[in-house]
Coordinates of C-alpha atoms in Angstrom, one line a residue:
X1 CA 0.0 -0.1 -0.1
X2 CA 1.2 3.6 -1.3
X3 CA 2.7 5.5 1.8
X4 CA -0.2 8.4 2.3
X5 CA 1.5 12.3 2.7
X6 CA -0.5 14.4 4.3
X7 CA -0.6 18.2 4.9
X8 CA -2.5 20.1 7.3
X9 CA -3.0 23.9 7.1
X10 CA -3.2 25.7 9.8
X11 CA -6.6 27.5 10.3
X12 CA -6.7 30.9 8.8
X13 CA -8.4 33.6 10.8
X14 CA -9.0 37.1 9.8
X15 CA -10.5 40.4 11.0
X16 CA -10.9 43.5 8.4
X17 CA -12.9 46.6 9.1
X18 CA -13.3 49.0 6.4
X19 CA -15.6 51.6 5.0
X20 CA -17.5 52.0 2.5
X21 CA -15.4 51.8 -0.2
X22 CA -14.3 48.7 -0.1
X23 CA -12.4 47.4 -3.3
X24 CA -14.8 45.8 -6.2
X25 CA -14.8 45.5 -9.7
X26 CA -17.6 48.8 -10.5
X27 CA -20.2 48.1 -12.9
X28 CA -19.7 49.1 -16.5
X29 CA -21.0 52.3 -17.0
X30 CA -24.1 53.1 -19.9
X31 CA -21.0 54.3 -22.3
X32 CA -19.0 50.9 -21.7
X33 CA -22.3 49.0 -22.5
X34 CA -22.7 50.9 -25.6
X35 CA -19.4 50.1 -26.6
X36 CA -17.3 53.2 -25.0
X37 CA -14.5 52.5 -22.5
X38 CA -14.1 49.0 -20.5
X39 CA -15.3 48.2 -17.1
X40 CA -12.8 50.2 -14.7
X41 CA -11.2 47.7 -12.0
X42 CA -10.4 48.9 -8.5
X43 CA -7.9 47.1 -7.0
X44 CA -5.9 47.5 -3.3
X45 CA -2.5 46.4 -4.3
X46 CA -1.0 49.3 -1.9
X47 CA -3.4 48.9 1.1
X48 CA -5.7 51.5 -0.7
X49 CA -8.7 51.8 -3.2
X50 CA -7.8 53.0 -6.5
X51 CA -7.7 52.5 -9.9
X52 CA -6.0 50.0 -12.0
X53 CA -4.6 52.0 -14.7
X54 CA -3.5 54.6 -12.6
X55 CA -1.8 52.1 -9.7
X56 CA 1.8 53.2 -9.5
X57 CA 3.2 49.7 -9.7
X58 CA 2.5 45.9 -12.1
X59 CA -0.7 44.5 -11.4
X60 CA -2.2 41.7 -13.1
X61 CA -6.1 41.9 -11.7
X62 CA -8.5 39.0 -12.8
X63 CA -11.7 39.0 -11.3
X64 CA -14.6 36.9 -10.1
X65 CA -16.2 36.8 -13.5
X66 CA -13.2 36.0 -15.4
X67 CA -11.7 33.4 -13.4
X68 CA -14.8 31.7 -14.5
X69 CA -15.1 32.7 -18.0
X70 CA -11.8 31.2 -18.4
X71 CA -12.5 27.9 -16.3
X72 CA -9.5 28.7 -13.8
X73 CA -9.6 25.5 -11.0
X74 CA -6.6 26.3 -9.0
X75 CA -4.2 29.2 -8.0
X76 CA -2.3 27.7 -10.4
X77 CA -4.2 28.0 -13.3
X78 CA -3.5 31.9 -13.3
X79 CA -0.3 31.9 -14.1
X80 CA -1.7 30.9 -17.7
X81 CA -3.2 34.2 -17.5
X82 CA -0.5 36.6 -16.3
X83 CA 2.5 37.1 -17.8
X84 CA 6.0 36.6 -15.9
X85 CA 4.2 34.4 -13.3
X86 CA 4.4 30.7 -12.8
X87 CA 4.0 27.8 -10.9
X88 CA 7.4 25.7 -9.8
X89 CA 5.6 22.5 -9.1
X90 CA 8.2 19.8 -7.4
X91 CA 6.0 16.7 -7.7
X92 CA 3.5 17.6 -4.8
X93 CA 0.6 20.4 -4.8
X94 CA 1.9 21.0 -1.2
X95 CA 5.5 22.3 -2.4
X96 CA 4.2 23.9 -5.6
X97 CA 5.8 27.7 -5.2
X98 CA 4.8 30.9 -7.1
X99 CA 7.7 32.5 -8.7
X100 CA 7.5 36.0 -10.4
X101 CA 9.9 37.3 -13.5
X102 CA 12.1 33.8 -12.5
X103 CA 13.1 35.5 -9.1
X104 CA 12.9 31.7 -7.6
X105 CA 14.7 30.8 -4.4
X106 CA 15.0 27.1 -4.3
X107 CA 16.4 26.4 -1.2
X108 CA 15.0 29.1 1.6
X109 CA 11.4 30.5 1.7
X110 CA 9.6 32.5 -1.3
X111 CA 9.7 35.4 -2.4
X112 CA 6.3 35.6 -3.3
X113 CA 3.6 35.2 -0.5
X114 CA -0.1 34.8 -0.3
X115 CA -2.0 37.0 1.6
X116 CA -6.4 36.6 1.8
X117 CA -7.8 39.6 2.9
X118 CA -5.5 41.2 3.6
X119 CA -3.6 38.6 6.3
X120 CA -0.7 37.0 5.1
X121 CA -0.9 33.0 5.3
X122 CA 2.2 30.6 5.3
X123 CA 2.7 27.4 2.9
X124 CA 0.5 26.2 -0.3
X125 CA -2.7 26.8 -0.7
X126 CA -2.8 25.7 -3.6
X127 CA -6.2 24.0 -3.3
X128 CA -8.0 26.9 -2.3
X129 CA -11.8 27.1 -3.2
X130 CA -11.8 30.0 -5.6
X131 CA -15.3 30.3 -6.2
X132 CA -15.8 32.5 -3.1
X133 CA -13.4 35.1 -4.5
X134 CA -14.1 38.5 -4.9
X135 CA -10.8 38.9 -7.2
X136 CA -7.2 37.8 -7.7
X137 CA -4.5 40.8 -7.5
X138 CA -1.0 39.6 -8.7
X139 CA 1.1 42.7 -7.4
X140 CA 5.2 42.2 -9.3
X141 CA 8.0 43.3 -8.1
X142 CA 9.6 44.0 -4.4
X143 CA 6.6 44.6 -1.9
X144 CA 8.6 44.5 1.9
X145 CA 7.6 48.2 2.8
X146 CA 4.1 47.3 2.2
X147 CA 3.9 43.8 2.6
X148 CA 6.7 42.5 5.0
X149 CA 9.2 39.6 4.4
X150 CA 8.8 37.4 1.8
X151 CA 7.4 39.6 -0.8
X152 CA 10.9 40.4 -3.0
X153 CA 9.3 39.1 -5.8
X154 CA 5.5 39.8 -5.5
X155 CA 2.5 39.2 -3.5
X156 CA -0.3 37.2 -4.4
X157 CA -3.7 39.3 -2.7
X158 CA -6.9 36.9 -2.7
X159 CA -9.9 39.1 -2.0
X160 CA -12.8 37.1 -0.7
X161 CA -16.2 37.7 -2.1
X162 CA -19.0 39.5 0.9
X163 CA -21.9 37.0 2.1
X164 CA -24.7 40.2 1.3
X165 CA -27.5 40.8 2.2
X166 CA -29.4 38.2 0.0
X167 CA -29.9 34.7 0.4
X168 CA -27.4 32.1 -2.3
X169 CA -26.9 29.0 -2.3
X170 CA -25.2 26.9 -4.6
X171 CA -23.8 22.8 -5.2
X172 CA -21.5 22.2 -7.9
X173 CA -20.0 18.5 -8.9
X174 CA -17.5 17.9 -11.2
X175 CA -16.7 14.2 -12.5
X176 CA -13.5 13.8 -14.8
X177 CA -10.8 11.3 -16.1
X178 CA -8.5 9.7 -13.9
X179 CA -10.6 9.0 -11.1
X180 CA -11.4 13.0 -10.4
X181 CA -14.1 13.9 -8.3
X182 CA -14.9 17.8 -7.4
X183 CA -18.3 17.9 -4.6
X184 CA -18.4 21.9 -3.6
X185 CA -21.7 23.5 -1.4
X186 CA -22.3 27.1 -0.2
X187 CA -24.3 28.6 1.6
X188 CA -24.7 32.8 2.7
X189 CA -27.2 35.6 3.5
X190 CA -28.1 37.4 5.5
X191 CA -28.2 36.7 9.5
X192 CA -29.8 39.8 11.2
X193 CA -30.1 43.6 10.2
X194 CA -26.8 44.0 10.3
X195 CA -24.7 40.5 10.2
X196 CA -24.9 38.6 7.7
X197 CA -22.8 35.1 7.3
X198 CA -21.5 32.5 4.7
X199 CA -20.6 28.8 4.7
X200 CA -18.3 26.4 2.1
X201 CA -17.8 23.3 2.1
X202 CA -14.9 21.3 -0.8
X203 CA -14.2 18.1 -1.1
X204 CA -12.1 16.8 -4.3
X205 CA -9.9 13.8 -5.3
X206 CA -8.0 12.1 -7.5
X207 CA -7.2 8.8 -8.8
X208 CA -3.5 7.9 -9.6
X209 CA -2.7 9.0 -13.1
X210 CA 0.5 6.5 -13.1
X211 CA 0.9 3.1 -12.8
X212 CA 4.0 1.7 -10.4
X213 CA 5.2 -1.1 -12.7
X214 CA 7.1 -2.7 -9.1
X215 CA 3.3 -3.8 -7.9
X216 CA 1.5 -2.9 -10.2
X217 CA -0.4 -0.2 -7.7
X218 CA -1.5 3.5 -8.5
X219 CA 0.3 6.5 -8.0
X220 CA 0.0 9.7 -8.3
X221 CA -3.1 10.1 -6.0
X222 CA -4.6 13.5 -4.7
X223 CA -7.4 14.1 -2.2
X224 CA -8.6 17.1 0.0
X225 CA -11.1 18.9 1.7
X226 CA -12.0 22.3 3.0
X227 CA -14.1 24.7 4.9
X228 CA -14.4 28.0 5.2
X229 CA -17.1 30.0 7.0
X230 CA -17.0 34.1 7.6
X231 CA -19.5 36.8 9.2
X232 CA -19.5 40.3 8.3
X233 CA -21.1 42.6 10.9
X234 CA -21.8 46.3 9.6
X235 CA -23.7 48.8 12.0
X236 CA -23.8 51.5 10.0
X237 CA -23.1 52.9 6.1
X238 CA -19.6 53.8 7.4
X239 CA -18.2 51.3 9.1
X240 CA -17.6 46.9 8.5
X241 CA -16.3 44.3 10.2
X242 CA -14.9 41.2 8.8
X243 CA -13.9 37.8 10.1
X244 CA -13.5 34.8 8.1
X245 CA -12.1 31.3 9.1
X246 CA -10.6 28.4 6.5
X247 CA -9.2 24.9 7.3
X248 CA -8.1 22.2 4.6
X249 CA -6.4 19.3 5.2
X250 CA -4.7 17.4 2.2
X251 CA -3.8 13.3 2.0
X252 CA -2.5 12.2 -0.7
X253 CA -0.6 9.4 -1.7
X254 CA 2.7 8.9 -2.8
X255 CA 3.8 11.2 -5.5
X256 CA 4.4 10.3 -9.4
X257 CA 8.0 10.8 -9.7
X258 CA 9.7 9.8 -13.0
X259 CA 13.3 8.5 -14.0
X260 CA 15.4 9.3 -17.4
X261 CA 16.3 5.6 -18.9
X262 CA 20.0 6.4 -18.9
X263 CA 21.3 3.5 -19.4
X264 CA 18.9 2.0 -22.5

Protein backbone atom coordinates (compact mmCIF):
# COMPACT_ATOMS: atom_id res chain seq x y z
CA UNK A 1 0.00 0.00 0.00
CA UNK A 2 1.52 3.35 -1.00
CA UNK A 3 2.45 5.73 1.76
CA UNK A 4 0.15 8.64 2.50
CA UNK A 5 1.39 12.20 2.67
CA UNK A 6 -0.59 14.51 4.94
CA UNK A 7 -0.37 18.28 4.70
CA UNK A 8 -2.48 19.83 7.47
CA UNK A 9 -3.02 23.53 6.90
CA UNK A 10 -3.47 25.73 10.01
CA UNK A 11 -6.73 27.54 10.50
CA UNK A 12 -6.67 31.04 9.06
CA UNK A 13 -8.59 33.67 11.00
CA UNK A 14 -8.92 37.19 9.69
CA UNK A 15 -10.65 40.34 10.91
CA UNK A 16 -10.91 43.33 8.62
CA UNK A 17 -12.36 46.77 9.24
CA UNK A 18 -13.20 48.81 6.19
CA UNK A 19 -15.07 51.87 5.02
CA UNK A 20 -17.85 51.78 2.43
CA UNK A 21 -15.28 52.12 -0.35
CA UNK A 22 -14.50 48.40 -0.24
CA UNK A 23 -12.50 47.45 -3.30
CA UNK A 24 -14.61 45.99 -6.06
CA UNK A 25 -14.98 45.86 -9.80
CA UNK A 26 -17.35 48.70 -10.54
CA UNK A 27 -20.37 48.16 -12.73
CA UNK A 28 -19.82 49.26 -16.32
CA UNK A 29 -21.17 52.66 -17.22
CA UNK A 30 -23.73 53.37 -19.90
CA UNK A 31 -20.91 54.34 -22.24
CA UNK A 32 -19.23 50.99 -21.69
CA UNK A 33 -22.43 49.06 -22.38
CA UNK A 34 -22.81 51.05 -25.58
CA UNK A 35 -19.38 50.05 -26.83
CA UNK A 36 -17.37 52.72 -24.98
CA UNK A 37 -14.43 52.19 -22.62
CA UNK A 38 -14.13 48.92 -20.70
CA UNK A 39 -15.23 48.72 -17.08
CA UNK A 40 -12.93 50.17 -14.45
CA UNK A 41 -11.16 47.71 -12.15
CA UNK A 42 -10.54 48.96 -8.61
CA UNK A 43 -7.71 47.28 -6.68
CA UNK A 44 -6.09 47.48 -3.25
CA UNK A 45 -2.57 46.46 -4.29
CA UNK A 46 -1.08 49.36 -2.28
CA UNK A 47 -3.47 48.79 0.64
CA UNK A 48 -5.76 51.57 -0.48
CA UNK A 49 -8.57 51.70 -3.00
CA UNK A 50 -7.52 53.01 -6.41
CA UNK A 51 -8.09 52.38 -10.08
CA UNK A 52 -5.93 49.71 -11.68
CA UNK A 53 -4.95 52.19 -14.41
CA UNK A 54 -3.71 54.70 -11.81
CA UNK A 55 -1.66 52.22 -9.78
CA UNK A 56 2.10 52.93 -10.28
CA UNK A 57 3.07 49.25 -9.80
CA UNK A 58 2.75 46.25 -12.08
CA UNK A 59 -0.53 44.53 -11.14
CA UNK A 60 -2.59 41.87 -12.89
CA UNK A 61 -6.15 41.76 -11.54
CA UNK A 62 -8.51 38.88 -12.29
CA UNK A 63 -12.17 39.29 -11.37
CA UNK A 64 -14.53 36.46 -10.41
CA UNK A 65 -16.25 36.75 -13.81
CA UNK A 66 -12.94 36.34 -15.64
CA UNK A 67 -11.97 33.34 -13.51
CA UNK A 68 -15.29 31.66 -14.30
CA UNK A 69 -15.12 32.57 -17.99
CA UNK A 70 -11.65 31.09 -18.50
CA UNK A 71 -12.35 27.98 -16.41
CA UNK A 72 -9.66 28.57 -13.80
CA UNK A 73 -9.70 25.60 -11.39
CA UNK A 74 -6.75 26.35 -9.10
CA UNK A 75 -4.30 29.10 -8.22
CA UNK A 76 -1.72 27.43 -10.45
CA UNK A 77 -4.02 28.07 -13.43
CA UNK A 78 -3.76 31.85 -13.04
CA UNK A 79 -0.18 31.66 -14.34
CA UNK A 80 -1.67 30.89 -17.78
CA UNK A 81 -3.34 34.31 -17.70
CA UNK A 82 -0.57 36.32 -16.04
CA UNK A 83 2.66 37.38 -17.73
CA UNK A 84 5.77 36.77 -15.63
CA UNK A 85 4.12 34.30 -13.24
CA UNK A 86 4.63 30.55 -13.07
CA UNK A 87 4.34 27.85 -10.43
CA UNK A 88 7.39 25.76 -9.62
CA UNK A 89 6.09 22.22 -9.22
CA UNK A 90 8.10 20.00 -6.90
CA UNK A 91 6.13 16.78 -7.48
CA UNK A 92 3.40 17.43 -4.89
CA UNK A 93 0.64 20.04 -4.64
CA UNK A 94 1.87 21.08 -1.22
CA UNK A 95 5.23 22.04 -2.69
CA UNK A 96 3.94 24.18 -5.58
CA UNK A 97 5.47 27.64 -5.18
CA UNK A 98 4.72 30.78 -7.19
CA UNK A 99 7.62 32.40 -9.05
CA UNK A 100 7.37 35.97 -10.38
CA UNK A 101 9.78 37.24 -13.04
CA UNK A 102 12.02 34.21 -12.64
CA UNK A 103 13.15 35.04 -9.10
CA UNK A 104 13.02 31.57 -7.54
CA UNK A 105 14.57 30.60 -4.22
CA UNK A 106 15.16 26.85 -4.43
CA UNK A 107 16.52 26.18 -0.94
CA UNK A 108 14.88 28.95 1.09
CA UNK A 109 11.49 30.56 1.52
CA UNK A 110 9.60 31.72 -1.54
CA UNK A 111 9.92 35.35 -2.59
CA UNK A 112 6.16 35.50 -3.28
CA UNK A 113 3.65 35.48 -0.41
CA UNK A 114 -0.10 34.87 -0.26
CA UNK A 115 -2.54 37.25 1.40
CA UNK A 116 -6.24 36.58 1.95
CA UNK A 117 -8.21 39.75 2.71
CA UNK A 118 -4.95 41.39 3.76
CA UNK A 119 -3.88 38.57 6.11
CA UNK A 120 -0.61 36.74 5.45
CA UNK A 121 -0.96 32.99 4.80
CA UNK A 122 2.03 30.69 5.18
CA UNK A 123 2.57 27.54 3.15
CA UNK A 124 0.80 26.42 0.00
CA UNK A 125 -2.88 27.08 -0.70
CA UNK A 126 -2.89 25.58 -4.19
CA UNK A 127 -6.24 23.87 -3.54
CA UNK A 128 -7.98 27.03 -2.26
CA UNK A 129 -11.62 27.28 -3.37
CA UNK A 130 -11.81 30.00 -6.01
CA UNK A 131 -15.61 30.15 -6.08
CA UNK A 132 -15.66 32.33 -2.95
CA UNK A 133 -13.40 35.07 -4.23
CA UNK A 134 -14.19 38.49 -5.63
CA UNK A 135 -10.81 39.22 -7.15
CA UNK A 136 -7.19 38.05 -7.32
CA UNK A 137 -4.38 40.62 -7.56
CA UNK A 138 -0.88 39.59 -8.63
CA UNK A 139 1.49 42.39 -7.60
CA UNK A 140 4.87 42.12 -9.32
CA UNK A 141 8.17 43.42 -8.01
CA UNK A 142 9.53 44.07 -4.49
CA UNK A 143 6.71 44.77 -2.01
CA UNK A 144 8.51 44.51 1.35
CA UNK A 145 7.68 48.10 2.33
CA UNK A 146 3.94 47.35 2.27
CA UNK A 147 3.70 43.61 2.87
CA UNK A 148 6.78 42.65 4.88
CA UNK A 149 9.15 39.72 4.45
CA UNK A 150 9.14 37.12 1.68
CA UNK A 151 7.69 39.55 -0.85
CA UNK A 152 10.82 40.65 -2.70
CA UNK A 153 9.40 39.14 -5.92
CA UNK A 154 5.77 40.10 -5.39
CA UNK A 155 2.52 39.11 -3.72
CA UNK A 156 -0.69 37.28 -4.58
CA UNK A 157 -3.66 38.99 -2.92
CA UNK A 158 -6.96 37.12 -2.70
CA UNK A 159 -10.00 39.31 -2.00
CA UNK A 160 -12.97 37.20 -0.90
CA UNK A 161 -16.62 37.85 -1.67
CA UNK A 162 -18.88 39.50 0.90
CA UNK A 163 -21.77 37.33 2.18
CA UNK A 164 -24.18 40.01 1.01
CA UNK A 165 -27.70 40.84 2.16
CA UNK A 166 -29.48 38.26 -0.02
CA UNK A 167 -29.63 34.49 0.44
CA UNK A 168 -27.46 32.58 -1.99
CA UNK A 169 -26.95 28.81 -2.19
CA UNK A 170 -25.03 26.68 -4.66
CA UNK A 171 -24.13 23.03 -5.14
CA UNK A 172 -21.56 21.88 -7.68
CA UNK A 173 -20.26 18.48 -8.71
CA UNK A 174 -17.69 17.59 -11.36
CA UNK A 175 -16.39 14.28 -12.69
CA UNK A 176 -13.43 13.99 -15.06
CA UNK A 177 -10.83 11.53 -16.33
CA UNK A 178 -8.23 9.90 -14.08
CA UNK A 179 -10.88 9.44 -11.40
CA UNK A 180 -11.25 13.14 -10.68
CA UNK A 181 -14.21 14.12 -8.53
CA UNK A 182 -15.15 17.51 -7.05
CA UNK A 183 -18.08 18.29 -4.76
CA UNK A 184 -18.80 21.75 -3.38
CA UNK A 185 -21.67 23.33 -1.47
CA UNK A 186 -22.07 26.86 -0.14
CA UNK A 187 -24.71 28.93 1.65
CA UNK A 188 -24.61 32.63 2.48
CA UNK A 189 -26.95 35.46 3.33
CA UNK A 190 -28.26 37.75 6.09
CA UNK A 191 -28.49 36.54 9.69
CA UNK A 192 -29.91 39.76 11.11
CA UNK A 193 -30.27 43.41 10.21
CA UNK A 194 -26.57 44.12 10.68
CA UNK A 195 -25.04 40.62 10.45
CA UNK A 196 -24.51 38.29 7.51
CA UNK A 197 -22.51 35.12 7.06
CA UNK A 198 -21.68 32.15 4.90
CA UNK A 199 -20.15 28.69 4.92
CA UNK A 200 -18.52 26.61 2.17
CA UNK A 201 -17.65 22.90 2.06
CA UNK A 202 -15.38 21.37 -0.58
CA UNK A 203 -14.05 17.88 -1.33
CA UNK A 204 -11.70 16.89 -4.16
CA UNK A 205 -10.08 13.62 -5.14
CA UNK A 206 -8.19 12.19 -8.09
CA UNK A 207 -7.15 8.62 -8.74
CA UNK A 208 -3.61 7.68 -9.57
CA UNK A 209 -2.81 8.59 -13.17
CA UNK A 210 0.47 6.64 -13.25
CA UNK A 211 0.93 2.91 -12.60
CA UNK A 212 3.93 1.68 -10.63
CA UNK A 213 5.49 -1.00 -12.85
CA UNK A 214 6.99 -2.71 -9.81
CA UNK A 215 3.83 -3.55 -7.87
CA UNK A 216 1.10 -2.51 -10.33
CA UNK A 217 -0.44 0.04 -7.94
CA UNK A 218 -1.52 3.54 -8.90
CA UNK A 219 0.52 6.51 -7.74
CA UNK A 220 -0.22 10.22 -7.86
CA UNK A 221 -3.45 9.90 -5.85
CA UNK A 222 -4.78 13.23 -4.55
CA UNK A 223 -7.45 13.95 -1.96
CA UNK A 224 -8.30 17.17 -0.14
CA UNK A 225 -11.12 18.74 1.82
CA UNK A 226 -11.77 22.22 3.17
CA UNK A 227 -14.25 24.24 5.20
CA UNK A 228 -14.50 28.03 5.29
CA UNK A 229 -16.81 30.39 7.11
CA UNK A 230 -17.32 34.14 7.20
CA UNK A 231 -19.24 36.62 9.36
CA UNK A 232 -19.69 40.27 8.41
CA UNK A 233 -20.98 42.91 10.82
CA UNK A 234 -22.19 46.21 9.35
CA UNK A 235 -23.59 48.47 12.10
CA UNK A 236 -23.83 51.49 9.80
CA UNK A 237 -22.93 52.68 6.31
CA UNK A 238 -19.47 53.87 7.37
CA UNK A 239 -18.24 50.78 9.19
CA UNK A 240 -17.93 47.13 8.21
CA UNK A 241 -16.14 44.32 10.08
CA UNK A 242 -15.50 40.89 8.62
CA UNK A 243 -14.10 37.75 10.24
CA UNK A 244 -13.14 34.68 8.22
CA UNK A 245 -11.89 31.21 9.16
CA UNK A 246 -10.46 28.62 6.76
CA UNK A 247 -9.36 25.02 7.32
CA UNK A 248 -8.10 22.49 4.80
CA UNK A 249 -6.32 19.16 4.74
CA UNK A 250 -4.56 17.23 1.99
CA UNK A 251 -4.22 13.46 2.13
CA UNK A 252 -2.26 12.72 -1.04
CA UNK A 253 -0.65 9.42 -1.92
CA UNK A 254 2.84 8.82 -3.21
CA UNK A 255 3.69 11.48 -5.82
CA UNK A 256 4.33 10.38 -9.39
CA UNK A 257 8.09 10.81 -9.75
CA UNK A 258 9.80 9.37 -12.81
CA UNK A 259 13.42 8.66 -13.73
CA UNK A 260 15.08 8.95 -17.13
CA UNK A 261 16.26 5.75 -18.79
CA UNK A 262 19.95 6.57 -18.79
CA UNK A 263 21.22 3.09 -19.61
CA UNK A 264 19.01 2.21 -22.60
